[in-house]
Structure formats: C-alpha cells, structure tokens
Coordinates of C-alpha atoms in Angstrom, one line a residue:
Chain A
X1 CA 40.3 36.9 17.9
X2 CA 38.8 33.4 17.4
X3 CA 41.5 30.8 18.0
X4 CA 39.8 27.8 16.2
X5 CA 36.9 28.7 13.9
X6 CA 34.6 26.5 11.9
X7 CA 32.1 27.3 9.1
X8 CA 29.3 26.8 8.9
X9 CA 28.0 26.6 12.5
X10 CA 24.8 24.9 11.4
X11 CA 24.3 22.8 8.3
X12 CA 20.9 21.3 7.3
X13 CA 20.9 19.2 4.2
X14 CA 19.1 16.3 2.6
X15 CA 20.2 12.7 2.3
X16 CA 22.5 12.0 -0.6
X17 CA 24.0 15.5 -0.8
X18 CA 27.7 16.3 -0.5
X19 CA 28.8 19.0 2.0
X20 CA 32.0 20.4 3.4
X21 CA 32.9 21.9 6.8
X22 CA 35.9 24.2 7.0
X23 CA 38.2 24.8 10.0
X24 CA 40.9 27.4 10.5
X25 CA 43.2 28.0 13.5
X26 CA 45.3 31.1 14.1
X27 CA 47.3 29.6 17.0
X28 CA 50.3 28.6 14.9
X29 CA 49.7 24.9 15.9
X30 CA 51.1 22.0 13.9
X31 CA 48.4 19.5 14.5
X32 CA 44.6 19.5 13.8
X33 CA 41.8 17.1 14.5
X34 CA 38.2 16.2 13.6
X35 CA 35.9 14.8 16.3
X36 CA 32.3 13.7 16.0
X37 CA 29.9 14.2 18.9
X38 CA 26.7 12.1 18.6
X39 CA 23.3 12.7 19.9
X40 CA 24.2 11.1 23.3
X41 CA 27.1 13.5 23.6
X42 CA 29.7 10.9 23.0
X43 CA 32.9 12.3 21.4
X44 CA 35.1 10.3 19.1
X45 CA 38.1 11.2 17.0
X46 CA 37.9 10.8 13.3
X47 CA 41.1 12.2 11.8
X48 CA 44.2 14.1 12.6
X49 CA 46.8 15.9 10.6
X50 CA 50.3 17.0 11.6
X51 CA 51.9 19.5 9.3
X52 CA 49.5 18.6 6.5
X53 CA 50.2 14.9 6.9
X54 CA 47.4 12.5 7.9
X55 CA 48.4 10.7 11.1
X56 CA 45.2 9.5 12.5
X57 CA 42.5 7.8 10.4
X58 CA 39.9 6.1 12.6
X59 CA 37.4 3.7 11.3
X60 CA 35.3 6.2 9.4
X61 CA 33.3 5.5 6.2
X62 CA 35.1 6.4 3.0
X63 CA 32.4 9.0 2.4
X64 CA 34.3 11.2 4.8
X65 CA 37.5 12.8 3.4
X66 CA 39.6 15.3 5.3
X67 CA 41.9 17.8 3.5
X68 CA 44.6 20.0 4.9
X69 CA 45.8 22.6 2.4
X70 CA 48.1 24.1 5.0
X71 CA 48.9 23.8 8.7
X72 CA 46.3 26.4 9.6
X73 CA 43.3 24.7 7.8
X74 CA 41.6 21.4 8.0
X75 CA 38.5 20.7 6.0
X76 CA 36.0 17.9 6.1
X77 CA 34.1 16.8 3.0
X78 CA 31.3 14.3 3.3
X79 CA 29.8 12.6 0.3
X80 CA 26.4 11.0 0.0
X81 CA 25.2 12.2 3.4
X82 CA 23.1 9.7 5.5
X83 CA 20.8 10.2 8.4
X84 CA 23.3 8.7 10.7
X85 CA 25.8 11.5 9.9
X86 CA 23.7 13.9 11.9
X87 CA 26.0 15.1 14.7
X88 CA 28.1 17.9 15.9
X89 CA 31.5 18.0 14.3
X90 CA 34.4 19.6 16.2
X91 CA 37.7 20.7 14.8
X92 CA 40.6 21.0 17.3
X93 CA 44.2 22.0 17.2
X94 CA 47.3 21.4 19.4
X95 CA 50.8 22.7 19.4
X96 CA 52.2 19.3 18.6
X97 CA 51.6 15.6 18.5
X98 CA 51.5 13.5 21.6
X99 CA 49.9 13.0 25.0
X100 CA 51.3 16.2 26.5
X101 CA 49.5 18.7 24.4
X102 CA 46.1 20.1 25.2
X103 CA 43.7 20.4 22.3
X104 CA 41.7 23.6 21.6
X105 CA 38.4 23.1 20.1
X106 CA 36.4 25.1 17.6
X107 CA 32.7 26.0 18.3
X108 CA 31.4 22.9 16.4
X109 CA 29.3 22.5 13.4
X110 CA 25.8 21.0 13.9
X111 CA 25.0 18.8 10.9
X112 CA 21.4 17.8 10.4
X113 CA 20.6 15.3 7.6
X114 CA 16.9 15.1 6.7
Chain B
X1 CA 44.0 1.1 23.8
X2 CA 42.5 3.8 26.1
X3 CA 39.3 3.7 28.1
X4 CA 37.7 6.4 30.2
X5 CA 34.9 5.8 32.7
X6 CA 32.8 8.6 34.2
X7 CA 30.3 6.9 36.5
X8 CA 28.3 9.9 37.5
X9 CA 25.8 10.9 34.8
X10 CA 24.7 13.9 36.9
X11 CA 25.9 15.8 39.9
X12 CA 24.4 18.6 42.0
X13 CA 26.3 21.1 44.1
X14 CA 25.3 24.2 46.1
X15 CA 26.9 27.4 44.9
X16 CA 30.2 28.2 46.7
X17 CA 30.7 24.5 47.7
X18 CA 33.3 22.2 46.3
X19 CA 32.5 19.2 44.1
X20 CA 34.4 16.2 42.8
X21 CA 33.7 14.7 39.4
X22 CA 35.0 11.1 39.1
X23 CA 37.1 9.7 36.3
X24 CA 38.8 6.4 36.0
X25 CA 41.0 5.3 33.1
X26 CA 42.6 2.3 31.6
X27 CA 45.6 2.3 29.4
X28 CA 48.5 0.1 28.3
X29 CA 50.8 3.0 27.7
X30 CA 53.5 3.9 30.3
X31 CA 53.3 7.6 29.3
X32 CA 49.9 9.3 28.9
X33 CA 48.1 12.5 29.5
X34 CA 44.8 13.1 31.2
X35 CA 42.5 16.0 30.4
X36 CA 39.3 17.6 31.5
X37 CA 37.0 19.6 29.3
X38 CA 33.9 21.6 30.0
X39 CA 31.0 21.8 27.6
X40 CA 28.4 24.5 28.5
X41 CA 24.9 24.4 27.0
X42 CA 26.2 26.7 24.3
X43 CA 28.1 23.7 23.0
X44 CA 31.7 24.7 22.8
X45 CA 34.5 22.5 24.3
X46 CA 36.7 24.4 26.8
X47 CA 40.0 22.9 28.0
X48 CA 40.3 23.0 31.8
X49 CA 43.3 21.1 33.0
X50 CA 46.0 18.6 32.1
X51 CA 47.9 16.0 34.1
X52 CA 50.8 14.0 32.7
X53 CA 51.4 10.5 33.8
X54 CA 54.8 11.3 35.2
X55 CA 53.8 14.4 37.0
X56 CA 54.3 13.9 40.7
X57 CA 52.2 16.8 41.8
X58 CA 48.5 17.2 41.1
X59 CA 47.7 19.8 38.5
X60 CA 45.9 22.9 39.5
X61 CA 44.4 25.7 37.4
X62 CA 42.6 28.4 39.4
X63 CA 39.5 26.8 41.0
X64 CA 40.2 23.5 39.2
X65 CA 42.4 20.8 40.5
X66 CA 43.0 17.2 39.4
X67 CA 43.2 14.6 42.0
X68 CA 45.6 12.1 40.3
X69 CA 45.9 8.7 41.9
X70 CA 48.0 6.7 39.5
X71 CA 47.8 3.3 41.3
X72 CA 44.0 3.5 41.3
X73 CA 44.0 4.9 37.7
X74 CA 41.8 7.7 38.7
X75 CA 41.9 11.4 37.7
X76 CA 39.1 13.2 39.5
X77 CA 38.3 16.8 38.8
X78 CA 37.8 19.0 41.9
X79 CA 36.0 22.3 41.4
X80 CA 36.3 24.6 44.5
X81 CA 33.9 27.4 45.3
X82 CA 31.3 26.4 42.6
X83 CA 29.7 29.1 40.6
X84 CA 26.4 29.1 38.7
X85 CA 28.5 29.4 35.5
X86 CA 30.1 26.0 36.3
X87 CA 26.8 24.3 35.3
X88 CA 27.8 22.3 32.3
X89 CA 28.8 18.9 30.9
X90 CA 32.3 17.8 32.0
X91 CA 34.4 15.3 30.0
X92 CA 37.4 13.4 31.1
X93 CA 39.8 12.3 28.4
X94 CA 43.1 10.7 28.0
X95 CA 45.8 10.3 25.3
X96 CA 48.3 7.5 25.3
X97 CA 51.9 8.2 24.6
X98 CA 51.8 6.3 21.4
X99 CA 48.4 7.5 20.2
X100 CA 49.6 10.7 18.3
X101 CA 47.5 12.8 20.7
X102 CA 44.2 11.0 20.0
X103 CA 41.9 11.9 22.8
X104 CA 39.6 9.2 24.1
X105 CA 36.6 10.7 26.0
X106 CA 34.4 9.5 28.8
X107 CA 30.7 9.6 28.7
X108 CA 30.6 13.0 30.5
X109 CA 29.0 14.2 33.8
X110 CA 26.4 16.9 33.9
X111 CA 27.0 19.3 36.7
X112 CA 24.2 21.5 38.0
X113 CA 25.1 24.3 40.5
X114 CA 22.2 25.4 42.6
X115 CA 22.0 29.0 44.0

C-alpha cells in the first residue's frame, strides 16, 4: 500500500493554464506539506496543514493555493502557470507538528510548463 | 532561522567501505531536529534517520548512523558497508522547535558507490 501518493506523476502544460496536483496519505497523519524541488535539486517548503488548518505559508506567489478537504488529503492548485513553475512538487506527511516528527514524502509530481 | 550546509557536492566510495557525508547547521532554536533523506535517481525522497537536539546518544538505523556533535553544530551521516544501491543524492535537513515542522534542506551530496 502506498503511504503518500500524488497524482499526476507527470504534468506537462502550457503557460497561462491552471492545474492541480492531488496528494493523499493513508498513514493516519495529522500534518501534510508541499515542497518544491527546483532544477538544481534544492528543496523548499511551500505550505503545511495540520488537521486541515494552514500552519505554514511561505513566500509563495498567490497563484499557488493549497486546499485540505480532510486530514488525509492536501491538494495544490496553480493558476496562470509560468515557465518558472517547472519543478518537482513533493507532498509529505508527518504524525504531528514539530521538530521531532519525520516526514514521509510522496513520489513527487514533475511539472513542466512550456 | 535555520540553515543547513553540505559542503561535499559529490562523494565516491568503494563497495563495502564506510563513508561519511558532512552536514553543518545553524539555528537559533534550543530545541530542533536533524534529518537525513536519500533521493535515488528514481526521484523519491526516503527518510533515513533522525536526531533530536536533546538526544545524548547518536542515532543509528541499520547501516546508517548520525555523528552528532552539538558544540560544532554538525550532524554527519555515516553509511557503513556501502552497497551499490546506496548511490543516490543525500540531503541533510533540520526543523526548529518553533518552526511547525518546517524542514530546511541542504544542497545535497551525490554519493557514488563503485564496485
């Protein structure tokens, strides 16, 4: 059974389009995250939700909007896609909030904007 | 604020030998956690090991151990008896006690295991 899953795995789209990435975890965790990995492999957090409440909102363009319909799901919607949005987006989950909890990552979604 | 520095862009090791991947950190938090992740060429992020700032003993998980030197702010990963499957990118990360679990990652180190 996949612990943290993301769909789609690959996403190729044109500039200006709107797209969504979905994430689901079956670990029973309370906290979920979105990270972005750029072309140089640098990973940076974007958002985090704990029990459906937004707790981390990094400096990310307003075009990115996370939504957590329940504790097991965290989706990422991106409006008006730009070339610079091309990256791998990882969803992750952890049992709780804080520095003591390891995070389990999904397989990633490779977004290519042309 | 958290900062992680991995100074080795690439490392090579012979199969069955041990290798140390360096990581130094900077944090203003008294309580924090240190993590290592492995990213193979297939792209997934695999959690390897965790060390809490108040843990007195170095963490170990199978062939992985974390050499934690708090005064020097270093958290090096030691992989013993390297295997070909250990070839991957390795990331060190930390989370401050007041950061809601936000992981700050280093630049990563590419490890290549030679047969």
